[in-house]
Coordinates of C-alpha atoms (C1' of nucleotides) in Angstrom, one line a residue:
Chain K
X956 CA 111.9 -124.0 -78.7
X957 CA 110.1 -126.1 -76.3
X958 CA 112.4 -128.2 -74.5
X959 CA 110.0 -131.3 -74.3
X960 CA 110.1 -134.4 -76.7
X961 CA 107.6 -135.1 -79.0
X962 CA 106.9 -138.1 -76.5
X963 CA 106.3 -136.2 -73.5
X964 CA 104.2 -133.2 -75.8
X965 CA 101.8 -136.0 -76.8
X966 CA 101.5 -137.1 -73.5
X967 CA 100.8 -133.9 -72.0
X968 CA 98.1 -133.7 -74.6
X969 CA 96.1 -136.7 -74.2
X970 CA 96.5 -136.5 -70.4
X971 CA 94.7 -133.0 -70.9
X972 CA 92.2 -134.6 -72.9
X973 CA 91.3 -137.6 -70.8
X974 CA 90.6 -134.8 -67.4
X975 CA 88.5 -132.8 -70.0
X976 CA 86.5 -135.8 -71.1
X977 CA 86.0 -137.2 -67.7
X978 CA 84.9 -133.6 -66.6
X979 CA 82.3 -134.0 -69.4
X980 CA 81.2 -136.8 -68.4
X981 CA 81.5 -135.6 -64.4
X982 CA 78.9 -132.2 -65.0
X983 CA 76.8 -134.1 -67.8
X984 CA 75.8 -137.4 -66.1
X985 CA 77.3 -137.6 -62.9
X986 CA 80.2 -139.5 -60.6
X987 CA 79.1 -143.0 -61.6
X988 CA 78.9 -142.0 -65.4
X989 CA 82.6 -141.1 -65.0
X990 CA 83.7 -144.6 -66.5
X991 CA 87.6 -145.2 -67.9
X992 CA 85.8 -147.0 -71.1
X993 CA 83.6 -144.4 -71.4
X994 CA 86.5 -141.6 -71.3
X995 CA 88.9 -143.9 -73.9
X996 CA 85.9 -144.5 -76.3
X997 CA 85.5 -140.9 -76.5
X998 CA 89.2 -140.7 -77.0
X999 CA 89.3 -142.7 -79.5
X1000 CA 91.5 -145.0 -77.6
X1001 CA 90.8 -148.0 -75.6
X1002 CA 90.2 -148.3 -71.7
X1003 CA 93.7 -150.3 -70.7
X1004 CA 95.8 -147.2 -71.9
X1005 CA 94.5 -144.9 -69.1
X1006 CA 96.8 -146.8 -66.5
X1007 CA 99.8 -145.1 -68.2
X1008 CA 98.5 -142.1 -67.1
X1009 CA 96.6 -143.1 -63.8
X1010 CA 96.7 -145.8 -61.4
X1011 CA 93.2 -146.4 -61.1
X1012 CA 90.0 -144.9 -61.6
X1013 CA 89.5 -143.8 -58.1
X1014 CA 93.1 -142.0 -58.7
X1015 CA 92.1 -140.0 -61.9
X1016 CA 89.1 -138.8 -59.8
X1017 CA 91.4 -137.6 -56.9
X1018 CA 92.8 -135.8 -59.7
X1019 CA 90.0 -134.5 -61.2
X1020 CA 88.8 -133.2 -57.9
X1021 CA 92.2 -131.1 -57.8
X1022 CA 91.4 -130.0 -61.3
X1023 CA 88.3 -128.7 -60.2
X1024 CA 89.6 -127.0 -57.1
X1025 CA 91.8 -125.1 -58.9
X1026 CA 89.5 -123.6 -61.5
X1027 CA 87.4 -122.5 -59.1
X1028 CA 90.4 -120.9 -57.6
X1029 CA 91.3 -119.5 -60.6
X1030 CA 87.7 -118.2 -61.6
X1031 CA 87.3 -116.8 -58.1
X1032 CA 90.3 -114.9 -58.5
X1033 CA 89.4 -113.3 -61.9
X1034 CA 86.1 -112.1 -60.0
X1035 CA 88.4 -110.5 -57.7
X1036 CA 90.5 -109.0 -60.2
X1037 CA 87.6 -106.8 -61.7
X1038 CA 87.2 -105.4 -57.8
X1039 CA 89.2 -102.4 -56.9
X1040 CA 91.6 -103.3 -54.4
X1041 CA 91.2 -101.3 -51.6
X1042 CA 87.3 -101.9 -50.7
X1043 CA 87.9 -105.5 -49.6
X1044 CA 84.3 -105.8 -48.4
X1045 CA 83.2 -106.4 -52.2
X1046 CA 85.7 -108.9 -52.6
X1047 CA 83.5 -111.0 -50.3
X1048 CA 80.9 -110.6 -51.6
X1049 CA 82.0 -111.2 -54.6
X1050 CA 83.7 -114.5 -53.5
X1051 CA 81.0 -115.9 -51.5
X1052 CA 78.4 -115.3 -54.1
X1053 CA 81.0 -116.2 -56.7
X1054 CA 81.2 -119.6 -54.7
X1055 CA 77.5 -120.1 -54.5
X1056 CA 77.0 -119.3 -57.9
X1057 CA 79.8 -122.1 -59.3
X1058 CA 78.1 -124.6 -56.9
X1059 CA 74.6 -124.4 -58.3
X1060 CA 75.9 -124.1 -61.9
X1061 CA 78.0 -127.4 -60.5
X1062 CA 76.4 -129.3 -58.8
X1063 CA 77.8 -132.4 -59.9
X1064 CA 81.9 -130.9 -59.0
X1065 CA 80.6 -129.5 -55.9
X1066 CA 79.4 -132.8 -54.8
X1067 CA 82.9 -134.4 -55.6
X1068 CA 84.7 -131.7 -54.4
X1069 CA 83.1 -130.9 -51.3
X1070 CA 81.1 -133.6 -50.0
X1071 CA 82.9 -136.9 -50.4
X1072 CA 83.5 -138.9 -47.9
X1073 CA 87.7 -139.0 -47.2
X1074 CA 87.6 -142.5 -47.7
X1075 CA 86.1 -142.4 -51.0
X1076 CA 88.3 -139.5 -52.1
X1077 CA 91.1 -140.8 -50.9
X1078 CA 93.3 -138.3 -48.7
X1079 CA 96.8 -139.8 -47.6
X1080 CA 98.1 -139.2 -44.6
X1081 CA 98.1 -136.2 -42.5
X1082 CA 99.8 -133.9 -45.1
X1083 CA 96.7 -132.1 -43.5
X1084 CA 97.0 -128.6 -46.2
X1085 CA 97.3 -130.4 -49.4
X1086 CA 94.0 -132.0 -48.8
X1087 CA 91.3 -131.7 -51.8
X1088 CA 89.3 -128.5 -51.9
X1089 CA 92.3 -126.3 -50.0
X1090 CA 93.0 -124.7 -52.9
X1091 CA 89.4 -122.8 -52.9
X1092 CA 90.1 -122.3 -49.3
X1093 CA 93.0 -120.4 -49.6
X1094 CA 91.2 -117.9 -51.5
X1095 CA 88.5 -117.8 -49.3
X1096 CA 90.2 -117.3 -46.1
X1097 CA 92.9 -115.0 -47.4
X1098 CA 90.0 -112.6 -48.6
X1099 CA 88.6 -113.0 -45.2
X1100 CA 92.4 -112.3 -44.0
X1101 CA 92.6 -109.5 -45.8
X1102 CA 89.1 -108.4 -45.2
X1103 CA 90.2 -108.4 -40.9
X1104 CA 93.9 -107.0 -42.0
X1105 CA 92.3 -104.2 -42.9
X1106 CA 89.1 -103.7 -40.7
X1107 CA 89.7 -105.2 -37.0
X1108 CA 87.1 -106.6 -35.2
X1109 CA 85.3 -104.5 -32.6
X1110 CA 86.6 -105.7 -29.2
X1111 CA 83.2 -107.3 -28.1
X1112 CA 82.9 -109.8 -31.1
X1113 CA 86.2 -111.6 -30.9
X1114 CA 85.9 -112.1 -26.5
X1115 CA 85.4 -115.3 -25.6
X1116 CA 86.7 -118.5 -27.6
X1117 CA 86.1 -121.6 -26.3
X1118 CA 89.6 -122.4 -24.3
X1119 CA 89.5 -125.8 -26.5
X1120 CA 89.7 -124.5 -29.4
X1121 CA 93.1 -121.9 -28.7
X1122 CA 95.4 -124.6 -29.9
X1123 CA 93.8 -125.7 -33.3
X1124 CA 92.7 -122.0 -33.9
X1125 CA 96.3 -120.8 -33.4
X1126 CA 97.8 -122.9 -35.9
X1127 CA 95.3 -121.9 -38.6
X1128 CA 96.0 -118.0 -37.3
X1129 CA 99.6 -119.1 -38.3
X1130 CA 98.5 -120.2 -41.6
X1131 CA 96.4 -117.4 -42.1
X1132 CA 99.1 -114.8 -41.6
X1133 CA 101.2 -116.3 -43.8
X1134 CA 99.2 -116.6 -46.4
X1135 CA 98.2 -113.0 -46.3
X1136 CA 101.7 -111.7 -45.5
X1137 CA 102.4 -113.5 -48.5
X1138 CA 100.6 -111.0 -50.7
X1139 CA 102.1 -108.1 -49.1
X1140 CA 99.6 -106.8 -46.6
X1141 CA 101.1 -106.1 -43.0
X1142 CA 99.1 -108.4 -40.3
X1143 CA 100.3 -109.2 -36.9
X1144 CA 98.3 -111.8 -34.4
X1145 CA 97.0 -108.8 -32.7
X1146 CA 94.8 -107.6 -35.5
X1147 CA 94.3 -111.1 -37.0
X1148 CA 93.3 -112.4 -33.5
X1149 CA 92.1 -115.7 -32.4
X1150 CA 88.7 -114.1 -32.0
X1151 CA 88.6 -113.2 -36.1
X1152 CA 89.6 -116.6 -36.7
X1153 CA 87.2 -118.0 -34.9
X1154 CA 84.7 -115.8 -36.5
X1155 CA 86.0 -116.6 -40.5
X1156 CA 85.7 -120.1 -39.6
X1157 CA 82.1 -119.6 -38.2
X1158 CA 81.6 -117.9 -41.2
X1159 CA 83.2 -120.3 -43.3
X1160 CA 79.8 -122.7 -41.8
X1161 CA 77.2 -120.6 -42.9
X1162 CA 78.4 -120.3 -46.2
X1163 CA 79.5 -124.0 -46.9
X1164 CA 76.0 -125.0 -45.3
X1165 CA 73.9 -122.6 -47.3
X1166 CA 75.4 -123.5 -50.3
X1167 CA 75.5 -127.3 -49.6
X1168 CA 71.7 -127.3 -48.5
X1169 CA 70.7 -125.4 -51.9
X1170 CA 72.8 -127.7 -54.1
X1171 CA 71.4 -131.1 -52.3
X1172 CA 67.4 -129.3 -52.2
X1173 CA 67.5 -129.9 -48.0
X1174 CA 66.4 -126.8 -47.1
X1175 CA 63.7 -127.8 -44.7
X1176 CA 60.8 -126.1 -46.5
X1177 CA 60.3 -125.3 -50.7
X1178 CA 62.2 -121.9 -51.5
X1179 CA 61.0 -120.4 -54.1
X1180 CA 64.5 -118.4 -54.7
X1181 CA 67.0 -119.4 -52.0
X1182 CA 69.5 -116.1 -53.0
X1183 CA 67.8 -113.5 -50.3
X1184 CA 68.1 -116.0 -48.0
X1185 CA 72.0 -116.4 -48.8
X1186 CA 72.4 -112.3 -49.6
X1187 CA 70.4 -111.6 -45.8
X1188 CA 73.4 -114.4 -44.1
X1189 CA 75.7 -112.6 -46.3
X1190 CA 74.9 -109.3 -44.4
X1191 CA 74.5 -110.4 -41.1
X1192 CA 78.0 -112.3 -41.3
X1193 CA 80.0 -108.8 -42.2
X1194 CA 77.7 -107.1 -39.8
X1195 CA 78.5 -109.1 -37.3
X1196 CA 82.1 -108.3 -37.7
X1197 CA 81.1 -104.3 -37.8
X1198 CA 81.2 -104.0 -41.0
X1199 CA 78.7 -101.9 -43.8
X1200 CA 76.6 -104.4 -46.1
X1201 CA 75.8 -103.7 -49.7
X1202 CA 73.5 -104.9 -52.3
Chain I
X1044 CA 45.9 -163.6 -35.4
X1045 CA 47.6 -162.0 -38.1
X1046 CA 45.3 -161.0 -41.0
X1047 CA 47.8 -161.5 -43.6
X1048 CA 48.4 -164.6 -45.4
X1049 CA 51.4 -166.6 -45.8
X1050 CA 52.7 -165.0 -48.9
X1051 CA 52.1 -161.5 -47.5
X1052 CA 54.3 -162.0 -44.3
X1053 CA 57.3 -163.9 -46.3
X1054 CA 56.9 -161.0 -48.4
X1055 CA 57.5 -158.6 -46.0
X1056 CA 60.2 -160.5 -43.9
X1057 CA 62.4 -160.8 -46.9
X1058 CA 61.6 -157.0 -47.9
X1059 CA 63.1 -156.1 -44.6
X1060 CA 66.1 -158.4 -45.1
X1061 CA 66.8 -157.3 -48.1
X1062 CA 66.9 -153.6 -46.2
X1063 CA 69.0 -154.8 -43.7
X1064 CA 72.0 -156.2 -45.8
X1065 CA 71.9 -153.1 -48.1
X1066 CA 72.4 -151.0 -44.9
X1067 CA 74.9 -153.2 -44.1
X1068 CA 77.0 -153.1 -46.8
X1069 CA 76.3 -149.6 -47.4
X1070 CA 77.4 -148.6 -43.8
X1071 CA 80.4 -150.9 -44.0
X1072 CA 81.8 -150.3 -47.9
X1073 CA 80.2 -147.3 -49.4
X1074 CA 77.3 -146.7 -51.4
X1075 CA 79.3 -148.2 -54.0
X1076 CA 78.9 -151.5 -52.2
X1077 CA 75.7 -151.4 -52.2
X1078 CA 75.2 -154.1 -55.3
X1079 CA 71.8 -155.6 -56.0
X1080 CA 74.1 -159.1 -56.6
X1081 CA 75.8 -158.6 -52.9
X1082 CA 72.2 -158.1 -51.4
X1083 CA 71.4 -161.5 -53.3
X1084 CA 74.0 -163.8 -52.4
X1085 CA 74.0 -162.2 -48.7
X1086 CA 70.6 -163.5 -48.9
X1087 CA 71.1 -166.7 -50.2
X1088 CA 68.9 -165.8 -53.4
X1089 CA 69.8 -164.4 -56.9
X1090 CA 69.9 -160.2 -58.3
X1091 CA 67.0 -160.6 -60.6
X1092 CA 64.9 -162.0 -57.4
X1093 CA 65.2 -158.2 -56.2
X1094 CA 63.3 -156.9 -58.8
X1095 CA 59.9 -157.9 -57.5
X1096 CA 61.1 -156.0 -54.7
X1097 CA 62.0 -153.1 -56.0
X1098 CA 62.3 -151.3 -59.6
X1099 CA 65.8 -150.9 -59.8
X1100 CA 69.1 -150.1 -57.6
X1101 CA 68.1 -146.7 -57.5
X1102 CA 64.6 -147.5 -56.2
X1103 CA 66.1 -149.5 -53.6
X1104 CA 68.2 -146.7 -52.5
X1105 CA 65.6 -144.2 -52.8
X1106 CA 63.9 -146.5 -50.2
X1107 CA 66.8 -146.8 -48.3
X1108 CA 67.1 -143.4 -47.8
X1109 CA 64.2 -143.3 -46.2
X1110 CA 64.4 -146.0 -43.7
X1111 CA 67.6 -144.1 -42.6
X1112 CA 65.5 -140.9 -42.1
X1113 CA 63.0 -142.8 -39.8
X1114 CA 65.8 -144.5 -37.7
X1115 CA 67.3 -141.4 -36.9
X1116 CA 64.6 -139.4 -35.9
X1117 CA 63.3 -142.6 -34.1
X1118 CA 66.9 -142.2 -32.7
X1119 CA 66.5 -138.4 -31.8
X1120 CA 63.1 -139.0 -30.3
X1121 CA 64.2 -141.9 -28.2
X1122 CA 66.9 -139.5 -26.6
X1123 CA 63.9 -136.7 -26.0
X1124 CA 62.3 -139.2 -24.0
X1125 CA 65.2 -139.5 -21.7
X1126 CA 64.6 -135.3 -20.6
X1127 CA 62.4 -133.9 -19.0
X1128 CA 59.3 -132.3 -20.7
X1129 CA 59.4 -128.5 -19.5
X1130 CA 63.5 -128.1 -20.4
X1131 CA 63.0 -127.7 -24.2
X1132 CA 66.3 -125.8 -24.2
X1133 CA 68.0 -129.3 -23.2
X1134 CA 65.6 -130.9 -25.7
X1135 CA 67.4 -128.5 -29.0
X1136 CA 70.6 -129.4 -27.2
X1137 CA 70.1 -133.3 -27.3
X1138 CA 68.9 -133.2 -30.9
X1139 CA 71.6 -131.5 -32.4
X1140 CA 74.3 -133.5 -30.3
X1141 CA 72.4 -136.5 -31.4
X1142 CA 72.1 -135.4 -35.2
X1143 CA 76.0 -134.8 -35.1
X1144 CA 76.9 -138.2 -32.7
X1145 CA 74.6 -140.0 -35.6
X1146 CA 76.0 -138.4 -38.8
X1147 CA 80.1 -138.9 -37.3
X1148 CA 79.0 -142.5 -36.8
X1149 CA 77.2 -143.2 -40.0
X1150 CA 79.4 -141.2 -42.6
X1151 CA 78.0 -143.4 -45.3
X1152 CA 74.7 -142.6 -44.3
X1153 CA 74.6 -139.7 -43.8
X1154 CA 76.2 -138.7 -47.1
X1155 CA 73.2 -140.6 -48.8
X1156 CA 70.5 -139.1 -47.3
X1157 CA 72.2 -135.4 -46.8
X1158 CA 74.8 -134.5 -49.5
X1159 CA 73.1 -136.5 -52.6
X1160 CA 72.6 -134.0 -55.7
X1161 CA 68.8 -134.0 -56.3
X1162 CA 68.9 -136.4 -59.2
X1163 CA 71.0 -139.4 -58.0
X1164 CA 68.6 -139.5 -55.4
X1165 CA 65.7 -139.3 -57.6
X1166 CA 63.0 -136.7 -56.4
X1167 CA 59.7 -136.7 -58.2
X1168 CA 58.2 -133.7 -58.7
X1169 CA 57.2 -131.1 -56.3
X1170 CA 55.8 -133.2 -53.6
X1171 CA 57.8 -131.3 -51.5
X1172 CA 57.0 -132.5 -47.7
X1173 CA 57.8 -135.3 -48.7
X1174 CA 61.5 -135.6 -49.7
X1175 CA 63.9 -137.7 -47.9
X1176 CA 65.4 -136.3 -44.9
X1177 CA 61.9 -134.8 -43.9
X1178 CA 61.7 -137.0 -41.7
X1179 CA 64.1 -135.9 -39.4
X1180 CA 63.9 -132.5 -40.3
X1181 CA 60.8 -132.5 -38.7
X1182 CA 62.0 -133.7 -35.5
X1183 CA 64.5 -130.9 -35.6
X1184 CA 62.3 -128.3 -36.7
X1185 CA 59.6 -129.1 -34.0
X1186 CA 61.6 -128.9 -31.6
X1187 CA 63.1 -125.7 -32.6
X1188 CA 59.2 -124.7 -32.7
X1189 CA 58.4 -126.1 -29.5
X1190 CA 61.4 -123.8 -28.2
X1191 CA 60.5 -120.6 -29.4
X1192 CA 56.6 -121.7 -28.2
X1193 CA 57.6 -121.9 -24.5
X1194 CA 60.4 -118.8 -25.0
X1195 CA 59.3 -115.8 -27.2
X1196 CA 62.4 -114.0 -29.3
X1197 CA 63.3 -111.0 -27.9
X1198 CA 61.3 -108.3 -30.4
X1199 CA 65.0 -107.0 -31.8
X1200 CA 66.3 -110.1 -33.2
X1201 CA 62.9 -110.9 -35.2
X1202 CA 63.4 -107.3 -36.6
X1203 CA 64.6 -107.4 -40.3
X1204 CA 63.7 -110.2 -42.6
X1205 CA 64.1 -109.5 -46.2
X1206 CA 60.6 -108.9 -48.1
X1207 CA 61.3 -111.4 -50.9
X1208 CA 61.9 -114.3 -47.9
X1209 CA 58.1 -113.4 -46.4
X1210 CA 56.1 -115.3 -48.7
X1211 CA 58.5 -118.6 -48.4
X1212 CA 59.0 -118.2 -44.6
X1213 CA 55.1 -117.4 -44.3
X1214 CA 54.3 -121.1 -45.9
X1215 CA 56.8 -122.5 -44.0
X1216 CA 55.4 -120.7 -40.7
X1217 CA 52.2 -122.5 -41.3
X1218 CA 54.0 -126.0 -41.5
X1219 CA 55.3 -125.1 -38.2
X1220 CA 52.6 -124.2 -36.4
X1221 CA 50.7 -127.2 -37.7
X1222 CA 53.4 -129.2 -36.6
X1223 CA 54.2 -127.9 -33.1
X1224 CA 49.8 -128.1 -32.4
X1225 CA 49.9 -131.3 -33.4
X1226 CA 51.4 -132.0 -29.9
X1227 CA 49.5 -130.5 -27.9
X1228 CA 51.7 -127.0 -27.6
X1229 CA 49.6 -124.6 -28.5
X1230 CA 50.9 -121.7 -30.6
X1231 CA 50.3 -118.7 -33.0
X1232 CA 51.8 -116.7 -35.2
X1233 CA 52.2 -114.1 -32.6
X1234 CA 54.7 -116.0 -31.0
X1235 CA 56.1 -118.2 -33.7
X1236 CA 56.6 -115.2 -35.8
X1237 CA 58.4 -115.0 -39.2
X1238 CA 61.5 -113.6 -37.5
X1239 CA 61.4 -117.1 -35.4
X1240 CA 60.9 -118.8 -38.4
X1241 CA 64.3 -117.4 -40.3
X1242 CA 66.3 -117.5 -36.9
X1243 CA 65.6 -121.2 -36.9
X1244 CA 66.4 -121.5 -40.7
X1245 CA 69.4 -119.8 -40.4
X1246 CA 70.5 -122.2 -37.0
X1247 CA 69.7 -125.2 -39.6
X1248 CA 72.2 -123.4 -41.9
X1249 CA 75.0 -124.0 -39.1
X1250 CA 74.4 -126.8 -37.9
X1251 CA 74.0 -128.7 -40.7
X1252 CA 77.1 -126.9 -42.0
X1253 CA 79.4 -127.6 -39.1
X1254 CA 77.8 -131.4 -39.3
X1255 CA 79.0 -131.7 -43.2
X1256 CA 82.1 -130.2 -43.0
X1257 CA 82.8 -132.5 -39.8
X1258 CA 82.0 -135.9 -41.7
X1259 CA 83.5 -134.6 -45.0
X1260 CA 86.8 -133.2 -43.2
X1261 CA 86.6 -130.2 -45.5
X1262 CA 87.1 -128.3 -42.4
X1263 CA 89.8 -125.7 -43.7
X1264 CA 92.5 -126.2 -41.2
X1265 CA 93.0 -129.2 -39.0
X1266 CA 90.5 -130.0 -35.7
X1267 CA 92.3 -131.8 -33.1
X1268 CA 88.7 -131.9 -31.7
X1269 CA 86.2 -130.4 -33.5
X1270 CA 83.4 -130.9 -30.5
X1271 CA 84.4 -127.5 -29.0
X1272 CA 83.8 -125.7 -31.8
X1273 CA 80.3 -127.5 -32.5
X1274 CA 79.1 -126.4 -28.7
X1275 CA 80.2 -122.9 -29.1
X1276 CA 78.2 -122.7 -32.4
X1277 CA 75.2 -124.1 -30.6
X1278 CA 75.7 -121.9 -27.7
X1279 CA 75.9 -118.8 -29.5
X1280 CA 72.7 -119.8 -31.5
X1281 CA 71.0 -120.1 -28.5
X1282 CA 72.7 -117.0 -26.9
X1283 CA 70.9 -115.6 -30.0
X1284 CA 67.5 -116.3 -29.1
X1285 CA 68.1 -114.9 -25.7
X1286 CA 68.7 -118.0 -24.3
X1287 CA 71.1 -119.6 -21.6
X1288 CA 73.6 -122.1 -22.9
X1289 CA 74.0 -125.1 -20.8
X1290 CA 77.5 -127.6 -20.8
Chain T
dT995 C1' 39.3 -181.1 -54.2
dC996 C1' 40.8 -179.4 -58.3
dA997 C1' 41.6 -176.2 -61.7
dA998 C1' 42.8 -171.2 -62.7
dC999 C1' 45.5 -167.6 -61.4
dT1000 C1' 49.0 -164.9 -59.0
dT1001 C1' 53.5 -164.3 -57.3
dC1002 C1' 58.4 -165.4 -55.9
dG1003 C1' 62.5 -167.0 -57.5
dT1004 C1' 65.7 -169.0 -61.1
dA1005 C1' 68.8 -169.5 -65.1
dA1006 C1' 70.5 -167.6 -69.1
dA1007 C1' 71.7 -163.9 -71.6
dC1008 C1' 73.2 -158.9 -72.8
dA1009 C1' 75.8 -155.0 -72.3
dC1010 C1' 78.4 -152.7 -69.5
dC1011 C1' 82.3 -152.0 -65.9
dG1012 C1' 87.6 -151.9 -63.5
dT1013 C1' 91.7 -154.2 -63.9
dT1014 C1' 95.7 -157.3 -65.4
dC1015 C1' 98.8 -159.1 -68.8
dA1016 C1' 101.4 -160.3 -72.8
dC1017 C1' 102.2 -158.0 -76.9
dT1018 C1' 103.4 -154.4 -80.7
dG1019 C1' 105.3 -150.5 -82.7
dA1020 C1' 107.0 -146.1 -82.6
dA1021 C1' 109.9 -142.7 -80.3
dC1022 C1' 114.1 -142.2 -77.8
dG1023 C1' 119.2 -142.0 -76.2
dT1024 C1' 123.6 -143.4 -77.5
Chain Q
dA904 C1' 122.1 -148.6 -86.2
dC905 C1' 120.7 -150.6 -81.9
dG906 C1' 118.9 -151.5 -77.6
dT907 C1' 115.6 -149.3 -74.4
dT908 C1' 111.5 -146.9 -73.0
dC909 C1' 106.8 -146.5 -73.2
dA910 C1' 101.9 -145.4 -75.2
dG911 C1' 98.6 -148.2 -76.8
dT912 C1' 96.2 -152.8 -78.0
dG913 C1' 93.4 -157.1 -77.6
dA914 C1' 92.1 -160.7 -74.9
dA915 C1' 90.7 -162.2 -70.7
dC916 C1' 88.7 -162.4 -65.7
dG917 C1' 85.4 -161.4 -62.5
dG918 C1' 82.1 -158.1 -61.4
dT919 C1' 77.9 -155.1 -62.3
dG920 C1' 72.4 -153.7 -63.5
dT921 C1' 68.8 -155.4 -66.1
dT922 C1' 65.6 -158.2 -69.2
dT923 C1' 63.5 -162.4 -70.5
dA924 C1' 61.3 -166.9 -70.4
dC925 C1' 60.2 -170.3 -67.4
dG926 C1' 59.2 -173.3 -63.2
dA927 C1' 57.3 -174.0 -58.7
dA928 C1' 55.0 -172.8 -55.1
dG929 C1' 50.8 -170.0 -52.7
dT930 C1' 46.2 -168.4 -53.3
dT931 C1' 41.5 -168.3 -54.7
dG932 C1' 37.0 -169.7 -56.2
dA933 C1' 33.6 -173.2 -57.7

DNA sequence: TCAACTTCGTAAACACCGTTCACTGAACGT
DNA sequence: ACGTTCAGTGAACGGTGTTTACGAAGTTGA
């Protein structure tokens, strides 16, 4: 049977239960409605108890941040699933728009997730790759990984990086090849060169600031439906990087 | 001497005060800071005082908002001055150095007035020129225009916009022109052509990108110096547009 | 000048909030 | 059975946004 007490069962429990009602409270009415005594009242319990299971309210949001992370991980990667394996270009597409389409529905997470300033989500030290909002990063740089395993960059695009940047661009090409080594596709540095990293990060721009400006309504001037706009940088990123585009 | 009487001009000195200390706190301790009772005893008055000020916190945020928007393209257009009228190329480059100097010092700030979801930041209706962080969008955006005035595209990168964009792009075409022959420039839709007008969109797209993911460190792999990588961005946008970069 | 009116600021109160602390009672290991 | 651990409580402290009734000035017109 399950090797837990009864103690630790019910604690499991309610500590799912107070995430859940502060993610309600999160999508439904916002950061600032994300209250301890609003959370316990819903639980039935009263505000003092949360301690046992958080330090503070600033920590349980740290927290729920890394909640959040990780189901869009997970819902990114179930997209992915229904994508046959091979044509790697679809699982770009379907990430990216996957992404965009979990921000708008989310605007509220997003915001948390992705633009808080690192002093108000707190982020200790310089364990620099366990920072809030990696885990969605992972997936989408090993697709983009994958997506360059498998389709190097013509020789023109990846020519000149900025002489600055080799150092910080190497160790992320590092990263990157062990993450997708990790899944069992064969890379080396010379098909994964700096040149592709600099390009996913580039990339990796477009598509945070697209999605950012459509969540926050900053897009200089009304749009009445922002998703050309996004499909047309969609296409000109992967043709940029000589690859086919597809509706 | 001054037409207004002696109520009027207390009025207004303690309507900027009360500005001032809420950028204050705001800039030093968060939005979260920002307290309508801090303001107060800053002030040497009491919260409910505030009220014949403004209609609640959120008004006076709303407001603050804007003054930020005004000081920075104040700010922007301050360091215009400082170049010489014919180089508009070094005029795009100052602004988007500037909007990036300004957003790594004000972090608070800048998160207000560019990463707020629609409805903490209350937006009325669809009044929508003008929205917080117009203001500075404009500055941006005219110079952009101003650019593309003095510099046609070359005709194959305005090639292929996609047919649902048109009608959005054409509306904000229009705004641009008016804009850009408001000073003077003079310009048609010739020149400024709907290509121009989604190149510049999409350069927004990146910069603001590379600004947000800057200030909100969600840069996915650690920047030892992320200024390289900002310059090559602008460089290749302006590469883009058939135009020299400059160091 | 003096009365009527407008406007700024106050004090008190209400309902919330995060957080601390001494405490109870049930689950737990032995 | 007994001491220990620990989730949860209730009261309290200082803080918050906001409303309300009220006083004290500034303003205005006769």
């Amino acid at each position: 049977m399950t090797e837990a007490t009864r103690r630790e069962r019910l604690r499991a429990e309610t500590e799912r239960d107070i995430r859940r009602q502060a993610r309600a409270l999160l999508v439904e009415h916002g950061r600032d409605a994300v209250t301890l005594r609003a959370i316990a009242r819903e639980l039935g319990i009263t505000a003092p108890a949360l301690y046992r299971y958080y330090d503070s309210r600033e920590d349980l949001l740290r927290r729920l941040a890394e909640d959040i992370c990780t189901d869009l991980a997970a819902r990114l990667n179930a997209d992915l699933e229904s994508i046959t394996e091979d044509d790697v270009s679809a699982q770009v597409f379907a990430v990216c728009r996957g992404f965009r389409r979990w921000a708008l529905a989310h605007p509220q997470e997003f915001a948390l997730v992705f633009a808080s300033t690192e002093d108000t989500l707190g982020r200790g030290g310089p364990d620099d790759h366990n920072q809030v909002g990696d885990q969605f990063g992972r997936i989408f740089l090993e697709v983009a990984g994958r997506l360059i395993a498998g389709h190097p960059l013509p020789d023109e695009v990846s020519a000149d990086v900025p002489e600055d940047l080799h150092a910080d661009l190497a160790a992320f090409q590092k990263v990157l090849l062990a993450t997708v080594n990790d899944h069992g596709v064969g890379v080396d540095e010379q098909v994964l060169s700096l040149g592709a990293v600099y390009h996913i990060t580039q990339s990796w721009v477009r598509i945070y600031g697209h999605v950012a400006l459509e969540v926050f309504g900053r897009f200089p001037f009304a749009l009445a439906n922002p998703e050309p706009l996004f499909d047309s940088m969609l296409a000109e990123i992967m043709g940029g990087m000589g690859l086919s585009q597809q509706p």
